[in-house]
Coordinates of C-alpha atoms and ligand atoms in Angstrom, one line a residue:
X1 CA -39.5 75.8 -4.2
X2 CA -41.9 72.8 -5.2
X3 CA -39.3 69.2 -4.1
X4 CA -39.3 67.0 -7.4
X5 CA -40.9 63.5 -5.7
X6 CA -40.3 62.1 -8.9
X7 CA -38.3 61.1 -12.5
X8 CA -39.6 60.1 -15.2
X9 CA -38.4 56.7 -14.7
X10 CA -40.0 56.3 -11.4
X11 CA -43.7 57.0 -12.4
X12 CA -45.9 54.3 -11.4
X13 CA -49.8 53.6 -12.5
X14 CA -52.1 54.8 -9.7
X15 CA -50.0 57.5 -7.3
X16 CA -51.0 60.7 -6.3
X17 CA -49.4 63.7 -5.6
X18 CA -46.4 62.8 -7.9
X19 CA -44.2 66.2 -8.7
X20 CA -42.1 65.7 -11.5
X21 CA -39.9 68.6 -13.0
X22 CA -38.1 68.8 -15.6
X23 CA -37.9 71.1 -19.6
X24 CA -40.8 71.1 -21.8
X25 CA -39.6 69.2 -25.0
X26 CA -42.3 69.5 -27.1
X27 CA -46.4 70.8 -27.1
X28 CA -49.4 69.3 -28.6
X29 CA -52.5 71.5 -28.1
X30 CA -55.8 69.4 -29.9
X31 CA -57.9 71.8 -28.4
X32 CA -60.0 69.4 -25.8
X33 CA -57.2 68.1 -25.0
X34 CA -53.4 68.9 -24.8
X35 CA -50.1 67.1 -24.5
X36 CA -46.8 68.8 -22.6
X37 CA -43.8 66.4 -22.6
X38 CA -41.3 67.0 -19.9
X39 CA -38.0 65.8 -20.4
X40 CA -35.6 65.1 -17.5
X41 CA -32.4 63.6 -17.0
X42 CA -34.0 59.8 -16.9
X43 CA -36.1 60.3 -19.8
X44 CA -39.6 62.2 -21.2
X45 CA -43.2 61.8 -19.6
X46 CA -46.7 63.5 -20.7
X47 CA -48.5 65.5 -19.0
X48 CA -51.9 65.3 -20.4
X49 CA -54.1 68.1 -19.6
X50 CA -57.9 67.3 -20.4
X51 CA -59.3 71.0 -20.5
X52 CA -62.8 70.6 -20.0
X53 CA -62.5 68.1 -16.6
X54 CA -59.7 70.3 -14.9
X55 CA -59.3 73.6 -13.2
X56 CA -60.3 76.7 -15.7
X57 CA -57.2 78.5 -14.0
X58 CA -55.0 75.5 -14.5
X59 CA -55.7 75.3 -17.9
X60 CA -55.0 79.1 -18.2
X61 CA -51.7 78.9 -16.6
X62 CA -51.0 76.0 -19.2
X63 CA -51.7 78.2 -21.9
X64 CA -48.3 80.3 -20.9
X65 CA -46.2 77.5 -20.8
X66 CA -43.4 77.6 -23.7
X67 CA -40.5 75.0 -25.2
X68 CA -38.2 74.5 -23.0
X69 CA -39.4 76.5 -19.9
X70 CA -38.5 74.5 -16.8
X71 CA -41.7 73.5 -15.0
X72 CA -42.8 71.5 -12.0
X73 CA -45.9 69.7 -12.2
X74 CA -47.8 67.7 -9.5
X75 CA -50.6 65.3 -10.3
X76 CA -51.7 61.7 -10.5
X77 CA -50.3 58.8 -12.4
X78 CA -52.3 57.2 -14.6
X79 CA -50.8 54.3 -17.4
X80 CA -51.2 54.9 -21.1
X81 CA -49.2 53.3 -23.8
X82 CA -49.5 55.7 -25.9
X83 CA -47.3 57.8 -23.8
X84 CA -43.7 58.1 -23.8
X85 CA -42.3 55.7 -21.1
X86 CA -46.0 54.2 -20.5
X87 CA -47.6 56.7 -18.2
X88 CA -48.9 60.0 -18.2
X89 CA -49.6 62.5 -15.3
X90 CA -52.7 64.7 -14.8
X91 CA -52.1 67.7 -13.6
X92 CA -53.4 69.4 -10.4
X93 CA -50.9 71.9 -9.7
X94 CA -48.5 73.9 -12.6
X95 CA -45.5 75.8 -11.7
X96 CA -43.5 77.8 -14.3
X97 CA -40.1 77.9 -12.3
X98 CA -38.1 79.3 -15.1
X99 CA -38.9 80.9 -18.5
X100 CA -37.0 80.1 -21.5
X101 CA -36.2 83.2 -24.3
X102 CA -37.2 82.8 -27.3
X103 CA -36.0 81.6 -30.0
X104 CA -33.7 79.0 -29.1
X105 CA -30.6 78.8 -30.5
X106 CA -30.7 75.4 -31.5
X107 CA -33.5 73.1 -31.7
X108 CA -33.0 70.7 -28.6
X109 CA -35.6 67.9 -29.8
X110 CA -32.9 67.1 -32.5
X111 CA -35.6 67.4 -35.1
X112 CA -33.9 70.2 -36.8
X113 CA -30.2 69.6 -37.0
X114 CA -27.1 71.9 -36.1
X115 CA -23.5 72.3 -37.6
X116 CA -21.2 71.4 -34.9
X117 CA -20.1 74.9 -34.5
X118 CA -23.1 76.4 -33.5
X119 CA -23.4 72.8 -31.2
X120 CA -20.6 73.7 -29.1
X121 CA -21.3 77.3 -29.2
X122 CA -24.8 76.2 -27.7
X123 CA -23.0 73.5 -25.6
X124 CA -25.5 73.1 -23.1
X125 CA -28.6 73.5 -24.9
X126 CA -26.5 70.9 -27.0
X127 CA -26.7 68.2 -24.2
X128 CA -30.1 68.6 -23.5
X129 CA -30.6 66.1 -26.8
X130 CA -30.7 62.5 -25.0
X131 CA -28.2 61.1 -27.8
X132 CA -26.0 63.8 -26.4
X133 CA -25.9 63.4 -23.0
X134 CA -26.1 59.7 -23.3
X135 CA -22.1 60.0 -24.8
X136 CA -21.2 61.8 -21.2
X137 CA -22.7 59.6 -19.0
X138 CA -20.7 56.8 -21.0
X139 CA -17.8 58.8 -20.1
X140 CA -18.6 58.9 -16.6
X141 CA -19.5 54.9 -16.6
X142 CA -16.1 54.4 -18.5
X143 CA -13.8 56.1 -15.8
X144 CA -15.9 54.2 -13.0
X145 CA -15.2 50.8 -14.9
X146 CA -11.3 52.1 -15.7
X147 CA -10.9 52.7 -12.0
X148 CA -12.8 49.8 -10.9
X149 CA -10.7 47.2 -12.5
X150 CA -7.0 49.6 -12.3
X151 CA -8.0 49.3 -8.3
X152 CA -8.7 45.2 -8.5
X153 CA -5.1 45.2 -10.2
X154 CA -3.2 46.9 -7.2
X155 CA -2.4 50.1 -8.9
X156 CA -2.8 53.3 -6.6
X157 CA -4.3 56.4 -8.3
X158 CA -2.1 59.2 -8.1
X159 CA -1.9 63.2 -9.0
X160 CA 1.2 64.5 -10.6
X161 CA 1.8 68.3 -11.4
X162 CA 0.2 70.1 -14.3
X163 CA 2.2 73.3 -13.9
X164 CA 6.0 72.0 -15.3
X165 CA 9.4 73.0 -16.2
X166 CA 9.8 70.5 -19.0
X167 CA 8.7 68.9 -22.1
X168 CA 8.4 65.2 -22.3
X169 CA 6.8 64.4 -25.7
X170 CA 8.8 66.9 -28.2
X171 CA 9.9 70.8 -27.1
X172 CA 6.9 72.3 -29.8
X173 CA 4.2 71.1 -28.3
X174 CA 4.4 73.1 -25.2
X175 CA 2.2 75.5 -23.6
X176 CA 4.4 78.2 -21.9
X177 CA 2.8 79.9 -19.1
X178 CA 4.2 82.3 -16.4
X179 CA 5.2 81.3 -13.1
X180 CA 6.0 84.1 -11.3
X181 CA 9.0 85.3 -12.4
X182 CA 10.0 82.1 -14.5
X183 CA 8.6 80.2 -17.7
X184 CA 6.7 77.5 -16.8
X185 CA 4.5 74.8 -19.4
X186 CA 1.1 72.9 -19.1
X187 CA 2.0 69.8 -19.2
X188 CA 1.9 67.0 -21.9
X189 CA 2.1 64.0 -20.3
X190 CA 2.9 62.5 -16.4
X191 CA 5.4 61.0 -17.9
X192 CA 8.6 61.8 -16.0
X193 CA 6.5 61.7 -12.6
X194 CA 4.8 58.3 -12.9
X195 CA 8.2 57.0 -13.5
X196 CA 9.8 58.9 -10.3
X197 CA 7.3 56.8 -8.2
X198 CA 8.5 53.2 -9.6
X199 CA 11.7 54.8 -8.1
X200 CA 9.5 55.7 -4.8
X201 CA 8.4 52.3 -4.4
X202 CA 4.3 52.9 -5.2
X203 CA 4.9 50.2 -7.4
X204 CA 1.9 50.6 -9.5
X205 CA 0.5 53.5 -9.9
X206 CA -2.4 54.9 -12.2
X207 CA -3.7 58.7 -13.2
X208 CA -6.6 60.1 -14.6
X209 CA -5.8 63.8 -15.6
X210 CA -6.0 66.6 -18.0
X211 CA -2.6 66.5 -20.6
X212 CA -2.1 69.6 -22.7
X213 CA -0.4 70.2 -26.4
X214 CA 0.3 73.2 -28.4
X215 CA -0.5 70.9 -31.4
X216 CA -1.4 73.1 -34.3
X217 CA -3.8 70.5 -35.7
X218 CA -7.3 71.1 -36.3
X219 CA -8.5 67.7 -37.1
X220 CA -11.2 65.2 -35.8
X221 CA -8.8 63.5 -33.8
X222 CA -7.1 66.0 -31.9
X223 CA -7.4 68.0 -29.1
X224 CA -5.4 71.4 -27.7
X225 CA -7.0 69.8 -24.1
X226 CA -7.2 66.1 -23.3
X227 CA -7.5 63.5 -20.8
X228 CA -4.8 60.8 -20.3
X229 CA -5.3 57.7 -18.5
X230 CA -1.9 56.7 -17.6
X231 CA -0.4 53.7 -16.1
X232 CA 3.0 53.0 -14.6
X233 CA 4.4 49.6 -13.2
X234 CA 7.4 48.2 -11.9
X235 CA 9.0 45.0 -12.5
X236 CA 6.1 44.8 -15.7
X237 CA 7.9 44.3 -18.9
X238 CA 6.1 45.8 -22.2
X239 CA 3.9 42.6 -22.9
X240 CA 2.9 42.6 -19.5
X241 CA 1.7 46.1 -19.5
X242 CA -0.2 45.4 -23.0
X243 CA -2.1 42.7 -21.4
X244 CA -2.7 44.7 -18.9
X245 CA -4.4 47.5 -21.1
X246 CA -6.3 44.8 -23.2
X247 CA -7.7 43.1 -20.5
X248 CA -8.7 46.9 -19.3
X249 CA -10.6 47.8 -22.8
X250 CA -12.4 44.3 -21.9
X251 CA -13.7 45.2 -18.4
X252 CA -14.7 48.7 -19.4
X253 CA -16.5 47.8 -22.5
X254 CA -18.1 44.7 -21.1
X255 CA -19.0 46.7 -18.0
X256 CA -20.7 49.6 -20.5
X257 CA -23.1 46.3 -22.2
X258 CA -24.6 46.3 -18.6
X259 CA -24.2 49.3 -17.1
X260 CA -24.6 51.5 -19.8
X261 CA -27.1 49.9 -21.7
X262 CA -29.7 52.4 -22.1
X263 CA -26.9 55.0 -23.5
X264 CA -25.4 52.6 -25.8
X265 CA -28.8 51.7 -27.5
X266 CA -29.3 56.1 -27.6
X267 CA -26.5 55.8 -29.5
X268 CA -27.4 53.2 -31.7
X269 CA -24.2 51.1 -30.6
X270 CA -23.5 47.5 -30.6
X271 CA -20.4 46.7 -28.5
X272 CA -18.7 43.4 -28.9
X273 CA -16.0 43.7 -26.3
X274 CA -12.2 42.3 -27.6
X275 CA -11.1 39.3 -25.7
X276 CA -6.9 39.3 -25.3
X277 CA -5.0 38.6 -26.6
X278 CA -5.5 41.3 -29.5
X279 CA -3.4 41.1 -32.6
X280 CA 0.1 42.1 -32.5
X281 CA 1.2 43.8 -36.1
X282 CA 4.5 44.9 -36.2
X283 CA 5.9 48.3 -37.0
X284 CA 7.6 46.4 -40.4
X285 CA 4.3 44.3 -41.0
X286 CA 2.7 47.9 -40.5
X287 CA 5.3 49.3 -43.5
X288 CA 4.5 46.6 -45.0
X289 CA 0.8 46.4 -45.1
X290 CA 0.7 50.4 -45.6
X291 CA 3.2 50.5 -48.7
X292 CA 1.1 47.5 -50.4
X293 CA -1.7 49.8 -50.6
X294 CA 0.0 52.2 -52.6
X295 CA 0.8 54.8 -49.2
X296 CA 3.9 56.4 -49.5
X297 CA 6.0 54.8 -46.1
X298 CA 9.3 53.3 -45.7
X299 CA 11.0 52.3 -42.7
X300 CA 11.9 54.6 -39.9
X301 CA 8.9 57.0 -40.9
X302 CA 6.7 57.0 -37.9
X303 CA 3.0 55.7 -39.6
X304 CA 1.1 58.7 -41.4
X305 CA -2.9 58.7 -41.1
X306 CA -2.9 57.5 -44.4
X307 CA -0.6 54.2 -43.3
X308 CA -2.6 54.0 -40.2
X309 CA -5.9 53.9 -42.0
X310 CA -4.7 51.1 -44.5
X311 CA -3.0 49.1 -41.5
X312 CA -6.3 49.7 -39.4
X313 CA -8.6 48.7 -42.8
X314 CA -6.6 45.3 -42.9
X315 CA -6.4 44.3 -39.6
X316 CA -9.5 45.8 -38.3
X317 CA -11.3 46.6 -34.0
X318 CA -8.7 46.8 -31.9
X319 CA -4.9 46.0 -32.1
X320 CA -1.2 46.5 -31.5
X321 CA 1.1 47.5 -33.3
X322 CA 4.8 47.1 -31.5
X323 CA 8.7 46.9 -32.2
X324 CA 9.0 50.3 -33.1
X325 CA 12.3 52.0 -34.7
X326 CA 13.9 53.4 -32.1
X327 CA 14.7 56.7 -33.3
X328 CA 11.3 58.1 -33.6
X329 CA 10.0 57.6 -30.2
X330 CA 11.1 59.1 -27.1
X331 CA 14.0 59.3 -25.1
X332 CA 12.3 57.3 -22.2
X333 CA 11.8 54.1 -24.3
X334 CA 14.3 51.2 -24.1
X335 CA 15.5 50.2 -27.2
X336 CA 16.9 46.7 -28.1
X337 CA 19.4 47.6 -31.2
X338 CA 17.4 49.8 -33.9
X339 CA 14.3 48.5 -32.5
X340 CA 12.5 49.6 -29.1
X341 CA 10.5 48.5 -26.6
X342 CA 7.3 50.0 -27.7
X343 CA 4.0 50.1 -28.8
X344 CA 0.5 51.3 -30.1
X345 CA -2.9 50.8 -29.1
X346 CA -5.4 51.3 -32.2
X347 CA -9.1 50.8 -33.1
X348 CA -9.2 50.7 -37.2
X349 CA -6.9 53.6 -37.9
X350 CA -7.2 55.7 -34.7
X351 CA -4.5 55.3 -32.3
X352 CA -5.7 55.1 -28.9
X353 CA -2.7 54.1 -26.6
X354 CA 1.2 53.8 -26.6
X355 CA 3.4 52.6 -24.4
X356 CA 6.9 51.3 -23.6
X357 CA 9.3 49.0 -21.5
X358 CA 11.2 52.7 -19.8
X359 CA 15.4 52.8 -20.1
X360 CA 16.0 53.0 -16.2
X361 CA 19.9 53.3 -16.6
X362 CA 20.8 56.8 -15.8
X363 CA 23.8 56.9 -18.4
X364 CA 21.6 55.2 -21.2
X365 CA 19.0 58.2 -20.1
X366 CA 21.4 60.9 -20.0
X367 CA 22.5 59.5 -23.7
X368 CA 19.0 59.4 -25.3
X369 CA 18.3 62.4 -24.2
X370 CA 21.4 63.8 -25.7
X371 CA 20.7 62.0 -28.7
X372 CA 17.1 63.7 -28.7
X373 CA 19.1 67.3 -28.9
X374 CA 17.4 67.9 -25.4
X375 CA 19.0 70.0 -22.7
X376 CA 20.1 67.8 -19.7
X377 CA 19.8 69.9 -17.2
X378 CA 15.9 70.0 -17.3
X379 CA 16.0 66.6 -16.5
X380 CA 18.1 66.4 -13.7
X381 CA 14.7 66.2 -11.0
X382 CA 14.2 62.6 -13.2
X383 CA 17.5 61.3 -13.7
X384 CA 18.2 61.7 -10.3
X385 CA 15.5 59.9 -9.1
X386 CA 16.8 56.4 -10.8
X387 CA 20.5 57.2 -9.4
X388 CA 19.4 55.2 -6.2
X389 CA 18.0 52.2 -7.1
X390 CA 15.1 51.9 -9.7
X391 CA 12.9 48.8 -10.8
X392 CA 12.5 48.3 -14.3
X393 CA 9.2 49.4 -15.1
X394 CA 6.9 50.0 -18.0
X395 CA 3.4 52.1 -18.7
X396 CA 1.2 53.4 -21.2
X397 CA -0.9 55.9 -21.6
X398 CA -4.9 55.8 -23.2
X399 CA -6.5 58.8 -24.4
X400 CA -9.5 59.1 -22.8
X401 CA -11.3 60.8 -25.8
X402 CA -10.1 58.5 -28.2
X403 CA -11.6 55.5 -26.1
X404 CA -14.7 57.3 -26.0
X405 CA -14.7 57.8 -30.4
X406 CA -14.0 54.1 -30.2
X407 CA -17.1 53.2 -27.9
X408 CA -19.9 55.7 -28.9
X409 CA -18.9 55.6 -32.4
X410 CA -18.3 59.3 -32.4
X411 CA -16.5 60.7 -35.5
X412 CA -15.1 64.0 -34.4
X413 CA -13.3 63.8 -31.0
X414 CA -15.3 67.0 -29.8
X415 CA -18.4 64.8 -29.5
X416 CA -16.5 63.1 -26.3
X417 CA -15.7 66.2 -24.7
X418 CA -18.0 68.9 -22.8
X419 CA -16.1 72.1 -23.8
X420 CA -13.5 71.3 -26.2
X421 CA -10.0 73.1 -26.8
X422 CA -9.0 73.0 -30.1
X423 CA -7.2 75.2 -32.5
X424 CA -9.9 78.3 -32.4
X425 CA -11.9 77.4 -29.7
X426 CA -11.1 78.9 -26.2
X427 CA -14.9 79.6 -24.8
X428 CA -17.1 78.5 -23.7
Ligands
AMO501 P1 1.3 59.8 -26.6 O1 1.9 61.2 -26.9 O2 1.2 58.8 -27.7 O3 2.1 59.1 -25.4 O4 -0.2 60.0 -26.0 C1 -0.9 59.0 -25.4 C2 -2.3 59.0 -25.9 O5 -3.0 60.2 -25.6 C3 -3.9 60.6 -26.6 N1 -3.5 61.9 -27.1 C4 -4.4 62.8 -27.6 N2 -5.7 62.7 -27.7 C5 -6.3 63.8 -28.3 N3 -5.7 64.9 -28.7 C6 -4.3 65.0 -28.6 N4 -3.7 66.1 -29.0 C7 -3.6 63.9 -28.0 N5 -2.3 63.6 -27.8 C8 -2.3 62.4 -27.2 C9 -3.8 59.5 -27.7 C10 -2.5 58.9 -27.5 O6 -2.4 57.6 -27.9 N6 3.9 59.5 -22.3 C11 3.3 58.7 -23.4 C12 2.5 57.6 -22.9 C13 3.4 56.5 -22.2 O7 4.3 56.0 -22.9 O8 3.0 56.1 -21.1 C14 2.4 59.7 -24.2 O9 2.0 60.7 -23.8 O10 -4.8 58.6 -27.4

């Protein structure tokens, strides 16, 4: 195998021997003289192949080189501005390391463009499009920065179970699987678990992990498969857990300006990164604000898309919305009279985050969950753990995807992930 020595990005006026390697993106033959540009993960170069001054045979094997073949070429560096990036290499050696069938099932130059069906269907011929990939490496610069600054704040990453006996978020959204002999789920959330380890002393604690629901949606927003970023800490009231989360969406997308800079302008975004504190709407402003534009909401209803979109058109970028009726969120949230604990994180009308102040009395727990029509005895592994002494704590958790439609801009969820789950799609 001929060793890359080179990306695109590293090409420098003047060396020799330089092999770079890499997909060939796109062929101009003028007959003296013909262009190959090789794309790589940094970037494109040309390879610029003057016929009549190089190797007959070289030129030959040139001649059998297709779109998107893989290929390995060594030569020198020369600097041209008219090339992409600023250099081009002449070739001395050409090796065809890997054919590519023909015809392609989607055009990977982006020149002619693809229903996102056929995208995902091609997924990674898909990501061979720079504007494509450029969304997953802000993925991967995202979680870096989400770590970075959850570590600076104390909190200890942890791994909770994904195979579970019990719902957290509602009984229909559950994916039954077998376990053995017994009925298992996928779970929805680490809910109950990131609680357990206030009660295990961790203190503060933070996951990064797949959550599953059996949602029947098929909409832009929603995924079957989904990654939470969930956050749990004791002795943290709810305010103290927003701040926490605002000041988070301010590390991560000040971080991206810098560190993904090169993606963002792929992407044709602009970030202007929120500084805390972000508006706080309240669930009744949220009525409020919703009903005056004609949506159909009263109290108590939890916020249709339509509500959220007129609340998220008012307000506008990033805010919260908090003092939620009790009644239509969770058993685990503490209420205060009809009102709980809790609260949204949203970006226009696309909710991004909740979270809530926990009830850590065991007979308050044992009564919500009553009051939910929930059967006790699956939470007995939980309730227990608070029966011997249990901080007050609070958490949220961020949907990673959603974060990632906020950032990149992207308007269908799938965008964000490499091989969505969603209603009808199972493979690849
Ligand atoms: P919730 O159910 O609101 O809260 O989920 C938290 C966040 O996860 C994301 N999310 C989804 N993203 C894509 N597709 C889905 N089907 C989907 N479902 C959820 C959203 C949402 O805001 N246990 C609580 C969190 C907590 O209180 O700590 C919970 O799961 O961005």
């Amino acid at each position: 195998m001929i060793k890359r020595t080179h990306y695109s990005s590293e090409l420098e006026g003047g060396e020799e021997d330089v092999t770079v390697a890499g997909w060939v993106h796109e062929i101009r033959d003028l007959g003296g003289v013909a262009f190959y540009v090789i794309r790589d993960r940094d970037g494109r170069l040309q390879v610029t192949l003057p016929r009549k001054s190089v190797d007959e045979k070289l030129s030959e094997r040139f001649s059998g080189v297709g779109r998107e073949d893989v290929v390995a070429v060594t030569g020198r560096v020369k600097e041209d501005d008219r090339a992409p990036g600023g250099f081009e290499v002449v070739p001395e050696s050409l090796e065809i390391v890997s054919e590519a069938a023909s015809p392609l099932p989607l055009d990977p130059t982006g020149k002619v463009g693809s229903e996102m069906d056929t995208r995902l269907d091609n997924r990674v011929m898909d990501l061979r499009r720079a504007e494509i990939s450029s969304i997953f490496r802000v993925r991967h610069e995202a979680l870096r920065l989400t770590r970075e600054f959850l570590c600076s704040e104390g909190f200890v990453e942890v791994d909770t179970p994904k195979i579970v006996a019990t719902a957290t978020e509602g009984g229909t959204e559950l994916f039954p699987i077998t376990y053995f002999d017994r009925e298992a789920f996928l779970n929805q959330s680490p809910q109950l678990y990131k609680q357990m380890l206030m009660a295990g002393g961790l203190d503060r604690v933070f996951e990064v992990g797949p959550i599953f629901r059996a949602e029947e949606h098929n909409t832009r927003r929603h995924l079957n498969e989904s990654t939470s970023i969930d956050v749990e800490a004791a002795h943290h009231d709810a305010g103290d857990v927003m701040s926490t989360l605002e000041e988070l969406i301010l590390f991560v997308e000040s971080g991206l300006t810098e560190s993904a800079a090169g993606e963002l302008e792929a992407l044709d975004r602009d970030l202007e990164p929120p500084e805390p504190p972000l508006p706080r709407v309240t669930y009744g402003e949220a009525v409020e604000i919703a009903a005056g534009e004609g949506v159909d909401v009263e109290w108590g209803d939890d916020l249709s898309t339509a509500a959220e979109r007129a609340v998220g058109e008012r307000v506008g970028g990033y805010y919260f919305v908090t003092e939620w009726p009790a009644d239509i969120k969770p058993f685990y949230v503490q209420s205060d009279g009809d009102v709980c604990h809790s609260f949204d994180l949203m970006r226009g009308g696309l909710e991004l985050a909740s979270g809530a102040r926990r009830v850590s009395d065991v007979d308050l727990l044992l009564e919500r969950i009553d009051a939910q029509g929930l059967d006790p005895e699956g939470f007995d592994f939980y309730v227990d753990a608070f029966r011997y002494g249990v901080p007050p704590h609070s958490g949220w958790g961020l949907g990673l995807e959603r974060l990632l439609m906020s950032i990149t801009g992207a308007e269908n969820i799938r965008e964000t992930v490499l091989f969505p789950r969603d209603r009808r799609r199972l493979s690849p």
